[in-house]
Coordinates of C-alpha atoms and ligand atoms in Angstrom, one line a residue:
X30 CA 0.0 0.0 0.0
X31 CA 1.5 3.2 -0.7
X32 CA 1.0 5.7 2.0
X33 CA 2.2 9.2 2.5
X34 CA 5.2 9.5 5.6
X35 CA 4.1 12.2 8.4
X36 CA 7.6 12.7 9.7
X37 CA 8.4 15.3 12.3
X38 CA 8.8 18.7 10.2
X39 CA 12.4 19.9 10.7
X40 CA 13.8 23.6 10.3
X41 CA 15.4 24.8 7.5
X42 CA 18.7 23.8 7.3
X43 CA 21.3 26.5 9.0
X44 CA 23.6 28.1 6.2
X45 CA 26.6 26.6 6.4
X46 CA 25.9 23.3 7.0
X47 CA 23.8 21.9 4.0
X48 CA 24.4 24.8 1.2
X49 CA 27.7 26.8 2.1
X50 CA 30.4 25.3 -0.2
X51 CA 33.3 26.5 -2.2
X52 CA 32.1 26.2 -5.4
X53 CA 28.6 27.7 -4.7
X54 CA 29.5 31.4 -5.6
X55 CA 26.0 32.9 -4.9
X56 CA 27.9 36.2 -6.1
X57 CA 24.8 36.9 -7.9
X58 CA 22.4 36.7 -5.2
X59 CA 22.4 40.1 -4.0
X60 CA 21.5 41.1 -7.9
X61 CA 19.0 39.0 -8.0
X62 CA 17.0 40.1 -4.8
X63 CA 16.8 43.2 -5.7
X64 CA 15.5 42.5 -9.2
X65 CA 12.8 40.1 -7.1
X66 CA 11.9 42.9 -5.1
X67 CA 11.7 44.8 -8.0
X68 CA 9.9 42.7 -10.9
X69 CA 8.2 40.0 -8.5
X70 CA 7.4 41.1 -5.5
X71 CA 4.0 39.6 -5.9
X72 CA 5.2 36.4 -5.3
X73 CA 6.5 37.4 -1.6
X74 CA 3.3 39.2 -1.3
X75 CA 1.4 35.8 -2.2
X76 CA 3.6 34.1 0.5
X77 CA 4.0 32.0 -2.7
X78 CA 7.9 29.5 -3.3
X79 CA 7.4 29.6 -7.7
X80 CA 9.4 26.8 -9.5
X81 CA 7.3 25.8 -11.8
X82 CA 9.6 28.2 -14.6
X83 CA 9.3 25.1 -17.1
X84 CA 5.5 25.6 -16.7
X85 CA 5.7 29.2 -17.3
X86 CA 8.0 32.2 -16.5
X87 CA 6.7 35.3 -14.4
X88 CA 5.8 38.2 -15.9
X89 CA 8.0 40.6 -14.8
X90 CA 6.1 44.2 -13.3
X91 CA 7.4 46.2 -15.4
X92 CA 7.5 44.8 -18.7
X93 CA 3.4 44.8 -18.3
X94 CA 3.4 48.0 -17.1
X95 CA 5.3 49.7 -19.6
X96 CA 2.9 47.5 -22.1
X97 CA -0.1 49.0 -20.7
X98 CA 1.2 52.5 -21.2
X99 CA 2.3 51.4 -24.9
X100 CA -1.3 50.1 -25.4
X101 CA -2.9 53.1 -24.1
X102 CA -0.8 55.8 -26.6
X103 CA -1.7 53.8 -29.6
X104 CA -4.3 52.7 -32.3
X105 CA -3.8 49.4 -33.3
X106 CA -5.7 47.7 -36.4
X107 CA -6.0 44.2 -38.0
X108 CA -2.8 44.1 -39.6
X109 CA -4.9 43.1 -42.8
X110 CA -6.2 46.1 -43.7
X111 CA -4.2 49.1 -45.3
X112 CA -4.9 52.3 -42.9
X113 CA -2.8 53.6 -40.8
X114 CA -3.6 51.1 -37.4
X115 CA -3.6 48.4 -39.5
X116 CA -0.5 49.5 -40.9
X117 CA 1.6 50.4 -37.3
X118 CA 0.2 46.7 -36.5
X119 CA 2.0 45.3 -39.7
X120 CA 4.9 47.4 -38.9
X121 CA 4.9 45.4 -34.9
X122 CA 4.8 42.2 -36.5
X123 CA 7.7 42.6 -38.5
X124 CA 9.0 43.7 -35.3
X125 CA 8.3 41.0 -33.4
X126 CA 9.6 38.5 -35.8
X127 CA 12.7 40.5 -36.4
X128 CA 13.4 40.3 -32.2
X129 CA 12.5 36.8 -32.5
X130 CA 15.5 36.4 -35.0
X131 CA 17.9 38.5 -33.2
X132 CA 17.0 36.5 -29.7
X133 CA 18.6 33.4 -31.2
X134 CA 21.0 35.0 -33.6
X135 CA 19.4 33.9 -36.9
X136 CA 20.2 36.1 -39.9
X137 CA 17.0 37.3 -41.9
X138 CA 19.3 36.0 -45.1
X139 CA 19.0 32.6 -43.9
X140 CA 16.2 32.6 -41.5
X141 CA 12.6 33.4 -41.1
X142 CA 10.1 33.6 -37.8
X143 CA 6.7 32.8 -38.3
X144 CA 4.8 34.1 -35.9
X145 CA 2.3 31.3 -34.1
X146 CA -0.2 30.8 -30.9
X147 CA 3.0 28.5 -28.9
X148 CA 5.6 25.9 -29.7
X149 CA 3.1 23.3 -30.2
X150 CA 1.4 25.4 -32.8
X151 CA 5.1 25.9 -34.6
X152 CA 5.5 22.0 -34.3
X153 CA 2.7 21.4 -36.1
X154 CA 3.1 23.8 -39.1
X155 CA 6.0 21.4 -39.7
X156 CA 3.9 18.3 -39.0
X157 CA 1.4 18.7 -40.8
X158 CA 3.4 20.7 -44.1
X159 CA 6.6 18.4 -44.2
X160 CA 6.7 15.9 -47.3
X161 CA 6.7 12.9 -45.8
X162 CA 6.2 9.7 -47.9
X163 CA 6.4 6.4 -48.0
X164 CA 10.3 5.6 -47.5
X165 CA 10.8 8.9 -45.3
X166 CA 12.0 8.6 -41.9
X167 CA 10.6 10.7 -38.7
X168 CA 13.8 10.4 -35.9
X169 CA 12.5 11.4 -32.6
X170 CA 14.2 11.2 -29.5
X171 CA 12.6 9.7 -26.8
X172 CA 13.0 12.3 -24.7
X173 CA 10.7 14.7 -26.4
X174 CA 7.4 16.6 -25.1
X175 CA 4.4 15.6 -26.8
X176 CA 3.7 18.2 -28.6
X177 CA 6.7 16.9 -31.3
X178 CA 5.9 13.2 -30.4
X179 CA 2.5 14.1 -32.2
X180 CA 4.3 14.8 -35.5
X181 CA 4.3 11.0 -35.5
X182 CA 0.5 11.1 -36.4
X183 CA 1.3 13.1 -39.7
X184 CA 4.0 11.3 -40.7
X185 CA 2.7 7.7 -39.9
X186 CA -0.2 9.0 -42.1
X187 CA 1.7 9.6 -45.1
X188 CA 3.6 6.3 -44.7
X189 CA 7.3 7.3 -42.6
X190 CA 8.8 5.4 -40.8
X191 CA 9.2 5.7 -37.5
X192 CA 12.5 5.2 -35.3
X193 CA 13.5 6.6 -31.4
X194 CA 16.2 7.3 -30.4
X195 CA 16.3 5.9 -26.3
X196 CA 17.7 7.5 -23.2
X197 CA 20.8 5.9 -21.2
X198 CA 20.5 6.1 -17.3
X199 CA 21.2 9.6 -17.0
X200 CA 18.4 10.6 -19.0
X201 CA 20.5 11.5 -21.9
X202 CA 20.8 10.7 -25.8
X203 CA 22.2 7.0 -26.0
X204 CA 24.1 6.7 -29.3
X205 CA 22.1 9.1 -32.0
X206 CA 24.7 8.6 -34.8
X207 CA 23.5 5.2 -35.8
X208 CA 19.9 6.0 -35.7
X209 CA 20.9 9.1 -38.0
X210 CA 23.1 6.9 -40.2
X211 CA 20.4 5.1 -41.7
X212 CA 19.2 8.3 -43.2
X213 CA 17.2 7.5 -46.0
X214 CA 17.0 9.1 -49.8
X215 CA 13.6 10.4 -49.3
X216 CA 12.7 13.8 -47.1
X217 CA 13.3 12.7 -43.4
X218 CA 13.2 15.1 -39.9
X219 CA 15.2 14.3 -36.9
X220 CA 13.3 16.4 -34.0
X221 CA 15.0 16.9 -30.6
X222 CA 14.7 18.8 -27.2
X223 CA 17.7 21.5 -26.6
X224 CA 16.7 21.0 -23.4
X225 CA 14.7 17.8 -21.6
X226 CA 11.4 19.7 -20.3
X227 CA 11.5 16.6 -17.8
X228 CA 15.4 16.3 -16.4
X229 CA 16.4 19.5 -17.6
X230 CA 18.9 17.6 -19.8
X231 CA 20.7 20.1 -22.5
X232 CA 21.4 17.5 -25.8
X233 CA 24.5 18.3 -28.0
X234 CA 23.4 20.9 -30.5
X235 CA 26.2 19.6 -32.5
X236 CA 23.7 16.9 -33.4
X237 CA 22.2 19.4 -35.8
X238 CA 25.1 19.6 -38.2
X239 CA 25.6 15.6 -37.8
X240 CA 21.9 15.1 -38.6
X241 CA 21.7 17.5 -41.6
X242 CA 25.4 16.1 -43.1
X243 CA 23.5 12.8 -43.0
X244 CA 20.7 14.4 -45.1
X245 CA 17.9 15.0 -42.5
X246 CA 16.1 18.2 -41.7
X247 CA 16.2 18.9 -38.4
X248 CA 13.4 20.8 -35.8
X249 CA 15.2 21.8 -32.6
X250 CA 12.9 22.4 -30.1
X251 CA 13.8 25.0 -28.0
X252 CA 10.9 25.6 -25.9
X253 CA 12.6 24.8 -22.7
X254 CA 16.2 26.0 -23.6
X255 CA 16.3 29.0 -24.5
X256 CA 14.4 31.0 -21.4
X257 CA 17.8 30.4 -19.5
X258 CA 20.5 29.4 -22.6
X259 CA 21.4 31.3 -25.6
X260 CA 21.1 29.3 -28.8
X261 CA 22.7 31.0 -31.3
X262 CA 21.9 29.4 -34.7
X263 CA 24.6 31.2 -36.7
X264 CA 26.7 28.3 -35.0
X265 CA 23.9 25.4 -34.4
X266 CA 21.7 26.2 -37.6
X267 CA 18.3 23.9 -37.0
X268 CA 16.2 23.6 -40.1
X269 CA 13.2 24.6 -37.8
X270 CA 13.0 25.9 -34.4
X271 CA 10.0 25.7 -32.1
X272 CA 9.5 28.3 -28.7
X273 CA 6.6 30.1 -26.8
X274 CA 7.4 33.4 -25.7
X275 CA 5.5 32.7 -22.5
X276 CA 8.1 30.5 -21.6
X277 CA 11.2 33.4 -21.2
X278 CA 10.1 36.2 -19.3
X279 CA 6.2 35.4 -19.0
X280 CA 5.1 38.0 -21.0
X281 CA 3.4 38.3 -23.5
X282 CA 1.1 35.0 -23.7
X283 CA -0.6 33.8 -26.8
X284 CA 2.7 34.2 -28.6
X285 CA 5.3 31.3 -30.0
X286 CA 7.5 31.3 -33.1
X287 CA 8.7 28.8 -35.9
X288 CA 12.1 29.6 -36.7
X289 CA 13.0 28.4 -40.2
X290 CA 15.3 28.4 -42.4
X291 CA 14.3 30.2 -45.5
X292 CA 15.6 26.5 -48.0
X293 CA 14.2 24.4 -45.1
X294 CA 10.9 26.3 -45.2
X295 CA 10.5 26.2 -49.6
X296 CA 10.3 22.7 -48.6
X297 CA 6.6 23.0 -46.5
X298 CA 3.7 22.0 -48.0
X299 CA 0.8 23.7 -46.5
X300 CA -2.3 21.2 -46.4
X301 CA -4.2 24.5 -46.5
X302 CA -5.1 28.0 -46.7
X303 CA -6.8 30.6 -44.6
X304 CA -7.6 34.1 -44.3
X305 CA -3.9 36.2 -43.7
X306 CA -2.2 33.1 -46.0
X307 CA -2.6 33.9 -49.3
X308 CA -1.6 36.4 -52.2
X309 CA -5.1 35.3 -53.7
X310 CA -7.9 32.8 -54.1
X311 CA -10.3 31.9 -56.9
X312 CA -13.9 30.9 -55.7
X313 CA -14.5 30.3 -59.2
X314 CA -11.9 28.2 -60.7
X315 CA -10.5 26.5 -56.7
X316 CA -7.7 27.7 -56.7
X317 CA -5.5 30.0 -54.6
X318 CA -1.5 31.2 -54.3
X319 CA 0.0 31.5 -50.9
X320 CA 1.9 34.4 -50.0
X321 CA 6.0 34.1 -49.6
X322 CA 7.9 33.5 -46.5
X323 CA 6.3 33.6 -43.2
X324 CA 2.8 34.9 -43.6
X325 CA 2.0 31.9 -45.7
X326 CA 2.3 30.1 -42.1
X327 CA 0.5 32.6 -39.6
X328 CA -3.1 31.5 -40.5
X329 CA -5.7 34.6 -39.4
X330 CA -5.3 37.4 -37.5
X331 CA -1.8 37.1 -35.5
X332 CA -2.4 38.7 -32.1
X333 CA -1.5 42.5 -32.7
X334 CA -2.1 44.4 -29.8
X335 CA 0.5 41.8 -27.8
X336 CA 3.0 41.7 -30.5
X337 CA 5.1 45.4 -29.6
X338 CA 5.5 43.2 -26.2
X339 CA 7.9 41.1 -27.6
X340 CA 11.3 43.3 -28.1
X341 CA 10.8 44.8 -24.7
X342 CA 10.2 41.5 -23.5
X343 CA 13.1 39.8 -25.0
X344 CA 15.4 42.7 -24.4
X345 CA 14.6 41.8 -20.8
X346 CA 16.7 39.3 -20.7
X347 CA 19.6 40.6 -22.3
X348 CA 19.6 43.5 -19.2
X349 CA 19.7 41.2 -17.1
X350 CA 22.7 39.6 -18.5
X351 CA 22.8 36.4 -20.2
X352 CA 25.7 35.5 -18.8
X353 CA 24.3 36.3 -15.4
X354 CA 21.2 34.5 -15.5
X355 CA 23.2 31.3 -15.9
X356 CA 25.8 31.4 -13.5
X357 CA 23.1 32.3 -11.3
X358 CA 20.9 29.4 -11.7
X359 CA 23.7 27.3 -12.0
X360 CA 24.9 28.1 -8.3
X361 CA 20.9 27.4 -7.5
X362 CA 20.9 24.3 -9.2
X363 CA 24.0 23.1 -7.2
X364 CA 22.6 23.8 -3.7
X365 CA 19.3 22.1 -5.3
X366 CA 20.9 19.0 -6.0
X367 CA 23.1 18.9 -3.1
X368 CA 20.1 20.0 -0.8
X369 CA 17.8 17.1 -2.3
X370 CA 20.4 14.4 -2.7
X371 CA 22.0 14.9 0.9
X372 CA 18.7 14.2 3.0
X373 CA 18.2 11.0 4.7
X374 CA 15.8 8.7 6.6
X375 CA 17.2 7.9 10.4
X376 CA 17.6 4.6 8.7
X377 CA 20.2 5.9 6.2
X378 CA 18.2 5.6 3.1
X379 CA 18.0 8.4 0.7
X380 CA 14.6 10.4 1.0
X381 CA 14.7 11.5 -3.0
X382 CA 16.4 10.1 -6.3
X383 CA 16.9 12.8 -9.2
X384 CA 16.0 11.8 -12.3
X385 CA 18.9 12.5 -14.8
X386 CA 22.2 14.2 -13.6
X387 CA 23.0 15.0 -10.3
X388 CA 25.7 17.6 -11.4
X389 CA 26.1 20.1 -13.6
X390 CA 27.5 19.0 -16.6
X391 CA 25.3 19.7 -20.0
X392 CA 21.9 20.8 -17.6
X393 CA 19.7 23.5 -17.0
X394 CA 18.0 24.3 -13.8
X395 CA 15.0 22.1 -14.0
X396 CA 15.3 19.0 -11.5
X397 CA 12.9 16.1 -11.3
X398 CA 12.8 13.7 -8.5
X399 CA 10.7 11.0 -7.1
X400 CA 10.6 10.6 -2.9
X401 CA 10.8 7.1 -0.7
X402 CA 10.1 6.6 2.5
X403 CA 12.0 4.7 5.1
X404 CA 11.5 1.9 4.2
X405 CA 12.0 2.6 0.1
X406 CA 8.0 2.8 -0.7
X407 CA 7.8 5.7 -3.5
X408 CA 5.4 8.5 -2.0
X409 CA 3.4 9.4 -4.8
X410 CA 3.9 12.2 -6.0
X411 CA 0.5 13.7 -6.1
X412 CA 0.8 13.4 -2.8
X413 CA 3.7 15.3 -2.1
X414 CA 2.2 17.6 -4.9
X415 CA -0.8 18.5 -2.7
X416 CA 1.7 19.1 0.3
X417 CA 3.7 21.2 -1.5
X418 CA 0.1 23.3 -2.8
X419 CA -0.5 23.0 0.9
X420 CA 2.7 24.7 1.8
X421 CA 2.3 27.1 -1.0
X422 CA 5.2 25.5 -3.4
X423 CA 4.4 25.7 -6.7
X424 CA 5.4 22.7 -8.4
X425 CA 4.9 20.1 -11.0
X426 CA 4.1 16.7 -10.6
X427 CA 3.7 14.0 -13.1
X428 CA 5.3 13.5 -16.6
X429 CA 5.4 16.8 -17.6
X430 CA 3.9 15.8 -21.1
X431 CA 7.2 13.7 -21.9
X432 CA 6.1 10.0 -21.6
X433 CA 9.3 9.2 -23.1
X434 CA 11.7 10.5 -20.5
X435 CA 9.3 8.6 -18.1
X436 CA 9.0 5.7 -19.5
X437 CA 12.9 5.6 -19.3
X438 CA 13.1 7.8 -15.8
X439 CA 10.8 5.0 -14.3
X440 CA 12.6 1.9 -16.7
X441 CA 9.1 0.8 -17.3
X442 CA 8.7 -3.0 -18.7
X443 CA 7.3 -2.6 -22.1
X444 CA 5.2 -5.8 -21.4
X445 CA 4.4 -4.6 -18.0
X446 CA 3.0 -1.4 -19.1
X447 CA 1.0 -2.5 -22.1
X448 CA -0.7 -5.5 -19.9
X449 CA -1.8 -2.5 -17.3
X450 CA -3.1 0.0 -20.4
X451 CA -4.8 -3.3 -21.5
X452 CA -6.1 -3.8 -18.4
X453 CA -6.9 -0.4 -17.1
X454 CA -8.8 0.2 -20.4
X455 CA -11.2 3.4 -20.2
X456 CA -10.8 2.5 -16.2
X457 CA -7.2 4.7 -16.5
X458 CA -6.1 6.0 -13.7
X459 CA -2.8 7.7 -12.5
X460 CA -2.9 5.8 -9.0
X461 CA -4.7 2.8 -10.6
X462 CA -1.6 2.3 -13.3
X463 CA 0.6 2.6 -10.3
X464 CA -0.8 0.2 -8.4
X465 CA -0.7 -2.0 -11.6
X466 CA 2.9 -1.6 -11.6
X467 CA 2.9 -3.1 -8.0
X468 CA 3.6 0.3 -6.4
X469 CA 6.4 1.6 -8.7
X470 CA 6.5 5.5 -9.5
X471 CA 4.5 6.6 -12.5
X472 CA 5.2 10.4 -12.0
X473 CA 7.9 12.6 -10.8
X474 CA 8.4 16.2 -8.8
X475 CA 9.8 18.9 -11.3
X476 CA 11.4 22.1 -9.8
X477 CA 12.3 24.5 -12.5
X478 CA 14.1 27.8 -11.8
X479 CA 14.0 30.9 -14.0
X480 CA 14.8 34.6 -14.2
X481 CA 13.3 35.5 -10.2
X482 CA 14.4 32.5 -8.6
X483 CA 16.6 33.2 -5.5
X484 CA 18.1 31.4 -3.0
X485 CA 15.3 31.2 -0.4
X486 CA 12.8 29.2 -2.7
X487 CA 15.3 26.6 -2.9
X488 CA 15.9 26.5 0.5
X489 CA 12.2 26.2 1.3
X490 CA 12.2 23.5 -1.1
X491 CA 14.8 21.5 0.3
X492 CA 13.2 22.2 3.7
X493 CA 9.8 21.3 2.3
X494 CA 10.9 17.6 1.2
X495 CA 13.0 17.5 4.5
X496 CA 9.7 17.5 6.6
X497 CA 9.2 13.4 4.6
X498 CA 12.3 12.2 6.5
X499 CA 11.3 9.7 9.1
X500 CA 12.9 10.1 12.3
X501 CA 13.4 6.3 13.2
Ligands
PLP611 C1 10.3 21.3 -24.3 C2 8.9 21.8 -24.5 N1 8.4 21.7 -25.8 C3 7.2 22.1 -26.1 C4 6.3 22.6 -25.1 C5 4.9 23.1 -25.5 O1 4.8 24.4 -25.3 P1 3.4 25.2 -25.4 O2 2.5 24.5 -24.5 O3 3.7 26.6 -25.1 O4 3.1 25.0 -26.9 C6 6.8 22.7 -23.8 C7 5.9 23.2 -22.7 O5 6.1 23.0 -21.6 C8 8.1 22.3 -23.5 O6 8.6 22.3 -22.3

């Protein structure tokens, strides 16, 4: 029976003793307050401990209110129409794309940004618009969130073949090259994560130029890598490119790009057309012509009032300092890990295992783990998700959308599993498949940091998940 431990609830570690290390600079920390104070305070005022960044970023105070004041001085039209507010919204979408392209260093030459609702909307422009055939090959690596696993469905459709490329024990890419040797004659896409939404993995980018010297097109998804990594695609240049704005500095929503290259992109073959896509259409003889580049992609009305958001908002980041932002998180991430891995039952046992690495080689600052008890009975993690909701930690729990990484993170018996879907049938249940799986995890915590994190919410973490340690 799986049960929840009610251990004594400890205090917070002192400093010193769990955290205070040599190579834990924390020089940024002071830096960091201040910009909490200043950009998030709502969070403090909430009594709220965020890591949930991988979910979604915070909107930083100012950014919305210098929006507000933008939105309150102009006259924005449908970007369709010729007048003058249609015209200054035209002139914010080229805008936004052109920030989009500077963000990850793409050349307008060589690169184009479609403007779309999230990633998962830029995913499936590819999906649905790459010429697969029988013979193609979709390469997808097992570690990748569901919104590119469901490319699968388009290219299954149109007769690909399908291959994964697995996960070792650490969570990362076992051995692409021979997957990506087999590359075949016909149009194939490799699609990867930058970084695992699940481990916080960060796969070689140099895979890109292996992939495409082996003849595949290749759609990097970015979605979870580039609010705290710069990918400069001068230097890693992905066919395609998938992110949600969202995701960086939390504001504005509603807003994601496809990055493509401008030979990658002649390749597309739209399934469709819609108002906003085309130079023209005939009613009379069926027949239409789409319009060039990236407004043959952004189907409708692209949302105009948010999209002189998106320099300010990326410039954000650059204040802040690149640079910055990473050594920052990386000192966080180090007293996470440490924090997590170092607590122990009375018994000796470890009260947590982290899924993926437990240093800092090739990771961001997302950390999944799955809690034991004493006696090294998982603690499900909906149940330490509602303590943590309790305790007003923000968190995730589950598979975060990457059944994949699970699968592997949880080393999941292919035979075990598909006898429990079989069984479980419309019956599905979280707690019911894990009971299936005689008690095994199914589902995992996810802390993410992200521009506002500071040292305290780790600490309130680590103090959180110290409260499960059993004191004999
Ligand atoms: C790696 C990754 N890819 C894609 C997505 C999908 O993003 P969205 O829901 O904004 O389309 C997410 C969302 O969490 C993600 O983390």
């Amino acid at each position: 029976m799986l049960k929840r431990i009610s251990g004594p609830i400890e205090q917070a570690p002192p400093e010193g003793s769990l955290y205070a290390r040599s190579d834990d600079p924390g020089r940024d920390d002071a830096y960091f307050e201040e910009w909490r104070t200043r950009e998030l305070s709502r969070i403090d005022h909430a009594r709220l401990t965020y890591l949930d960044f991988t979910g979604a970023a915070l909107y930083p105070a100012s950014l919305v209110r210098e929006d507000a004041e933008r939105l309150a001085l102009r006259v924005l039209g449908n970007p369709h129409s010729e007048n003058a507010p249609s015209r200054d919204a035209s002139a914010d979408l080229e805008d936004a794309r052109a920030a989009i392209l500077e963000f990850v260093h793409a050349s307008p030459d060589d690169y184009v940004a479609i403007i779309t609702a999230n990633a998962t909307a830029a995913a499936r422009l590819v999906a649905e618009s790459f010429p697969f055939e029988a013979g193609s090959v979709l390469a997808l690596a097992a570690d990748n969130h569901n919104s590119v696993n469901g490319i699968r469905e388009y290219a299954r459709a149109r007769g690909a073949e399908l291959c994964t490329i697995a996960l070792d024990a650490k969570l990362r890419l076992h051995d692409p090259i021979p997957v990506l040797e087999t590359r075949a004659r016909l149009p194939s896409l490799f699609s990867y994560p930058a970084q695992s939404n699940f481990s916080g993995v960060r796969h070689p980018l140099a895979l890109i130029a292996e992939a495409q010297e082996r003849g595949w097109r290749v759609l990097l998804d970015a979605a979870a890598f580039v609010p705290t990594a710069d990918l400069d695609l001068s230097r890693t240049p992905a066919d395609f490119v998938t992110l949600s704005l969202y995701k960086i500095t939390g504001y504005p929503s509603g807003i994601g790009a496809l990055i493509a290259r401008r030979d990658a992109l002649t390749e597309l073959r739209r399934p469709w057309f819609s108002g906003g896509t085309v130079e023209w259409v005939s009613v009379q003889h069926g027949r239409h012509r789409l319009s060039a580049g990236a407004g043959a992609f952004e189907d409708g009305t692209v949302p105009f009032l948010a999209l002189g958001g998106v320099r300010p908002a990326l410039s954000m980041i650059r204040t802040v300092g690149r640079e910055r932002l990473a050594r920052h998180l990386r000192g966080l991430t180090s007293r996470l890990l440490r924090g997590l891995t170092e607590l122990r039952h009375a018994n000796g046992r470890s009260v947590v295992r982290i899924h993926g690495p437990t240093d800092l080689a090739d990771r961001g600052a997302t950390v999944a783990f799955t809690m034991y008890d004493a006696a090294g009975v998982v603690v499900p993690y909906w149940d330490v998700e509602s303590g943590a909701r309790e305790s007003r930690i923000a968190v995730r729990g589950g598979c975060f959308c990457n059944p994949g990484c699970a699968e592997s993170a949880f080393a999941f018996a292919e035979r075990q599993t598909m006898h429990c879907f079989d069984q479980l049938g419309v019956g599905f249940t979280i707690p019911r498949f894990a009971e299936c799986l005689g008690g095994r995890a199914v589902g995992a915590i996810r802390s993410s940091l992200g521009l506002g994190s500071v040292r305290r919410d780790v600490e309130r973490l680590v103090e959180f998940v110290g409260r499960y340690r059993a004191a004999a």
